[in-house]
Short mmCIF file of C-alpha atoms in Angstrom, two decimals:
data_model
loop_
_atom_site.label_atom_id
_atom_site.label_comp_id
_atom_site.label_asym_id
_atom_site.label_seq_id
_atom_site.Cartn_x
_atom_site.Cartn_y
_atom_site.Cartn_z
CA MET A 1 6.91 -45.99 69.55
CA LEU A 2 3.49 -47.33 69.25
CA LEU A 3 1.82 -48.02 72.53
CA ASN A 4 1.41 -51.68 71.84
CA GLU A 5 5.22 -51.95 71.37
CA CYS A 6 5.86 -50.59 74.93
CA VAL A 7 3.04 -51.58 77.22
CA GLY A 8 3.94 -55.28 77.49
CA SER A 9 2.93 -56.77 80.90
CA ALA A 10 2.20 -53.25 82.08
CA LEU A 11 -1.25 -53.31 80.35
CA ASP A 12 -3.74 -54.72 83.07
CA ILE A 13 -6.47 -56.65 81.28
CA THR A 14 -7.62 -58.08 84.72
CA CYS A 15 -8.61 -54.75 86.36
CA PRO A 16 -12.34 -54.87 87.16
CA PHE A 17 -14.67 -52.77 84.99
CA PHE A 18 -18.39 -52.10 84.99
CA ALA A 19 -21.07 -51.58 82.40
CA ASP A 20 -22.96 -48.34 82.66
CA ASP A 21 -26.12 -50.01 83.61
CA ALA A 22 -24.60 -51.47 86.71
CA LEU A 23 -26.28 -50.51 90.04
CA VAL A 24 -24.29 -47.99 92.11
CA VAL A 25 -24.90 -49.79 95.25
CA GLU A 26 -23.28 -53.00 93.87
CA VAL A 27 -20.43 -51.03 92.23
CA LEU A 28 -19.66 -49.08 95.46
CA ALA A 29 -19.64 -52.37 97.62
CA PHE A 30 -17.44 -54.11 95.15
CA MET A 31 -14.94 -51.22 94.95
CA GLN A 32 -14.81 -51.07 98.84
CA LYS A 33 -14.36 -54.64 99.28
CA GLY A 34 -11.66 -54.77 96.53
CA GLY A 35 -9.87 -51.67 97.53
CA LEU A 36 -10.44 -50.14 94.13
CA GLU A 37 -9.91 -46.35 93.88
CA CYS A 38 -11.29 -46.07 90.37
CA ALA A 39 -12.43 -48.33 87.57
CA ALA A 40 -13.61 -48.18 83.96
CA VAL A 41 -17.20 -47.63 83.02
CA LEU A 42 -18.14 -49.21 79.73
CA HIS A 43 -21.17 -48.59 77.27
CA GLU A 44 -21.54 -51.42 74.78
CA GLY A 45 -17.85 -52.48 75.17
CA GLU A 46 -16.37 -48.99 74.84
CA ILE A 47 -14.94 -46.55 77.60
CA ALA A 48 -17.71 -44.11 78.81
CA ALA A 49 -16.20 -42.82 82.07
CA MET A 50 -13.85 -43.64 84.94
CA VAL A 51 -15.68 -43.97 88.21
CA THR A 52 -13.95 -43.40 91.51
CA LEU A 53 -14.75 -43.97 95.13
CA MET A 54 -14.86 -40.24 95.60
CA ASP A 55 -17.71 -40.20 93.09
CA LEU A 56 -19.77 -42.71 94.85
CA LEU A 57 -19.11 -42.28 98.64
CA PRO A 58 -21.29 -39.19 98.91
CA LEU A 59 -24.20 -41.30 97.87
CA GLU A 60 -23.76 -44.04 100.20
CA GLN A 61 -26.03 -42.63 102.95
CA SER A 62 -28.55 -41.46 100.45
CA LYS A 63 -31.87 -43.33 100.30
CA LYS A 64 -32.02 -42.36 96.50
CA ILE A 65 -29.10 -44.48 95.70
CA LYS A 66 -31.25 -47.70 95.57
CA GLY A 67 -32.04 -48.65 91.88
CA VAL A 68 -29.69 -46.02 90.47
CA CYS A 69 -27.41 -47.12 87.66
CA LEU A 70 -24.11 -45.61 86.91
CA SER A 71 -25.30 -44.18 83.66
CA GLU A 72 -27.69 -41.93 85.65
CA LEU A 73 -24.67 -40.26 87.51
CA LYS A 74 -23.07 -37.33 86.12
CA LEU A 75 -19.64 -38.77 85.67
CA GLU A 76 -17.27 -36.94 83.47
CA LYS A 77 -16.99 -38.61 80.03
CA ALA A 78 -13.60 -40.45 79.54
CA GLU A 79 -11.58 -41.18 76.54
CA SER A 80 -9.09 -43.96 76.09
CA ILE A 81 -5.74 -44.39 74.46
CA ARG A 82 -5.38 -46.70 71.47
CA LEU A 83 -2.89 -49.42 71.11
CA ASP A 84 -1.99 -48.19 67.69
CA GLU A 85 -1.23 -44.58 68.86
CA HIS A 86 2.22 -43.21 69.14
CA LEU A 87 3.37 -42.59 72.77
CA PHE A 88 4.52 -39.02 71.98
CA ASP A 89 0.95 -38.16 70.69
CA ILE A 90 -0.54 -39.65 73.85
CA PHE A 91 1.70 -37.47 75.92
CA ALA A 92 -0.07 -34.42 74.68
CA ARG A 93 -3.31 -35.57 76.10
CA MET A 94 -1.86 -37.00 79.40
CA ARG A 95 -3.35 -34.01 81.52
CA THR A 96 -6.85 -34.93 80.36
CA PHE A 97 -6.70 -38.19 82.34
CA SER A 98 -7.44 -37.18 85.85
CA SER A 99 -7.05 -40.68 87.47
CA SER A 100 -3.88 -42.75 88.04
CA LEU A 101 -5.30 -45.45 85.57
CA ILE A 102 -5.68 -44.80 81.78
CA PRO A 103 -8.19 -46.79 79.80
CA VAL A 104 -6.84 -48.57 76.71
CA SER A 105 -8.66 -49.64 73.58
CA GLU A 106 -8.25 -51.34 70.39
CA GLN A 107 -8.16 -49.51 67.09
CA GLY A 108 -11.79 -49.95 66.72
CA GLY A 109 -12.54 -48.46 70.03
CA ARG A 110 -13.23 -51.57 71.95
CA TYR A 111 -12.03 -51.47 75.67
CA VAL A 112 -8.99 -53.84 76.45
CA GLY A 113 -7.80 -52.82 79.70
CA VAL A 114 -6.03 -50.09 81.78
CA ILE A 115 -2.38 -48.86 82.26
CA GLU A 116 -0.84 -46.75 85.04
CA LYS A 117 -0.03 -43.24 84.00
CA ILE A 118 3.19 -43.41 85.64
CA VAL A 119 4.27 -46.29 83.42
CA LEU A 120 3.78 -44.17 80.38
CA LEU A 121 5.64 -41.20 81.93
CA GLU A 122 8.53 -43.56 82.97
CA ARG A 123 8.79 -44.93 79.41
CA ILE A 124 8.91 -41.42 77.87
CA ALA A 125 11.71 -40.48 80.43
CA ALA A 126 13.68 -43.58 79.35
CA ILE A 127 13.40 -42.79 75.54
CA PHE A 128 14.80 -39.24 76.28
CA HIS A 129 17.47 -40.53 78.75
CA PHE A 130 16.20 -38.44 81.72
CA GLY A 131 17.95 -40.94 84.01
CA ASP A 132 21.32 -40.46 85.87
CA GLN A 133 23.33 -42.02 83.01
CA ALA A 134 23.36 -38.85 80.95
CA VAL A 135 24.14 -35.14 81.32
CA THR A 136 22.16 -31.94 80.28
CA LEU A 137 23.70 -29.24 78.28
CA GLU A 138 21.83 -26.17 76.72
CA LEU A 139 23.10 -23.91 73.91
CA GLU A 140 21.51 -20.75 72.61
CA VAL A 141 21.76 -19.98 69.01
CA PRO A 142 20.44 -17.18 66.78
CA SER A 143 17.12 -18.35 65.10
CA PHE A 144 18.46 -17.20 61.72
CA ASP A 145 21.58 -19.14 61.88
CA LEU A 146 20.20 -22.56 62.89
CA LYS A 147 22.76 -25.29 62.12
CA LEU A 148 22.06 -28.33 64.16
CA SER A 149 24.37 -30.57 62.09
CA GLU A 150 27.35 -28.42 63.04
CA VAL A 151 26.41 -28.69 66.83
CA ILE A 152 26.10 -32.37 66.52
CA ALA A 153 29.47 -32.41 64.67
CA ALA A 154 31.07 -30.56 67.44
CA PHE A 155 29.81 -32.93 69.92
CA GLU A 156 31.07 -35.97 68.08
CA LYS A 157 34.67 -34.32 67.74
CA ASN A 158 34.66 -34.32 71.42
CA ASP A 159 33.71 -37.89 71.79
CA THR A 160 30.20 -36.98 72.94
CA THR A 161 26.91 -38.90 71.99
CA VAL A 162 23.74 -37.13 71.60
CA LEU A 163 21.08 -39.25 73.30
CA SER A 164 18.20 -36.80 72.79
CA PHE A 165 17.41 -33.18 72.38
CA GLY A 166 14.64 -30.63 72.41
CA MET A 167 14.36 -27.03 71.47
CA TYR A 168 12.50 -23.89 72.68
CA PRO A 169 12.42 -20.10 72.01
CA ALA A 170 15.10 -18.26 74.02
CA THR A 171 12.71 -15.29 74.53
CA PRO A 172 8.94 -14.80 74.21
CA ASP A 173 9.26 -13.01 71.07
CA GLY A 174 10.99 -15.79 69.54
CA GLU A 175 14.55 -14.34 69.10
CA GLY A 176 17.00 -17.03 69.39
CA ILE A 177 16.54 -20.71 70.04
CA VAL A 178 17.65 -22.87 72.97
CA PHE A 179 18.73 -26.37 72.19
CA SER A 180 18.48 -28.73 75.23
CA PHE A 181 20.56 -31.81 74.80
CA ARG A 182 20.94 -35.04 76.80
CA LEU A 183 24.38 -36.37 76.33
CA GLN A 184 26.72 -39.14 77.00
CA THR A 185 30.19 -37.92 77.45
CA PHE A 186 33.33 -38.94 79.25
CA ASP A 187 34.63 -35.27 79.85
CA LEU A 188 31.84 -32.63 80.22
CA PHE A 189 34.39 -30.25 81.32
CA ARG A 190 36.44 -30.60 78.16
CA LEU A 191 33.38 -30.50 75.92
CA VAL A 192 32.06 -27.29 77.50
CA LYS A 193 35.53 -25.58 77.09
CA ASN A 194 35.68 -26.66 73.54
CA LEU A 195 32.23 -25.43 72.75
CA GLU A 196 32.94 -22.14 74.08
CA LYS A 197 36.11 -22.06 72.17
CA TYR A 198 33.98 -22.87 68.94
CA GLY A 199 32.00 -19.63 69.96
CA TYR A 200 28.82 -21.42 71.23
CA SER A 201 26.80 -19.70 74.08
CA ILE A 202 26.54 -22.14 76.84
CA ARG A 203 23.16 -21.60 78.68
CA TYR A 204 23.12 -24.57 81.11
CA THR A 205 25.11 -27.73 82.04
CA SER A 206 24.48 -30.40 84.56
CA PRO A 207 25.38 -29.65 88.14
CA SER A 208 28.24 -32.33 88.12
CA PHE A 209 30.20 -30.08 85.81
CA LYS A 210 29.61 -26.98 87.99
CA GLU A 211 30.56 -28.68 91.17
CA LYS A 212 34.20 -29.54 89.91
CA ASP A 213 37.03 -27.68 91.54
CA ASP A 214 38.09 -24.62 89.55
CA GLU A 215 41.76 -25.17 90.02
CA MET A 216 41.55 -28.70 88.80
CA ARG A 217 39.51 -27.44 85.78
CA GLU A 218 42.40 -25.00 84.82
CA LYS A 219 45.13 -27.64 85.26
CA ALA A 220 43.03 -29.97 83.06
CA LEU A 221 42.54 -27.30 80.44
CA GLU A 222 46.29 -26.53 80.39
CA PHE A 223 47.01 -30.29 79.86
CA ILE A 224 44.22 -30.50 77.16
CA ARG A 225 45.91 -27.46 75.35
CA PHE A 226 49.35 -29.15 75.58
CA MET A 227 48.06 -32.39 74.11
CA GLU A 228 46.25 -30.69 71.33
CA MET A 229 49.53 -28.84 70.24
#
């Protein structure tokens, strides 16, 4: 999903920003009056840095602050995310943005506004269905016998929909692969039991499955077996 397809009203084009030749005294006064924790600093219309109150407050009592511009401070150089970038590619760089606001630019690099980091994280969580309406199930499979289509077919046979999945090595040396699925199913207990019957190694299931009463599980399993006969 491209950024411009998911930001919508979340892109704040009204958030104050400053040119890098703005005086530190004036910027500090403006941020304090407006209750701004951070703001974008631009050089010729493109993002140069993100300035925070913590950057400026130590200079408040200094006599040398008069006449000093933002460009003269040793602010950490900032990057922006582009509207034409994919959300997943942005995620890999998320840790490089230290402030809660992330500057956004057009494809050519011109600054257009900011977006809260939490908004992007929530959007990614929604895409992968990390909310309460799905369950998690992990399978461990040999790396040399990777047949994802068979696993998905097994889910579908048990009235289960795969909402999203990921994979990672089961061990540091790379022997075996763990598939982590987010699923929508009406009967997680039946699904797990059938997967075990198919020979799959269940590594993890959501707590809702584990908290069921064992006696009720066995009774349900007996009924399922009877129905399948």
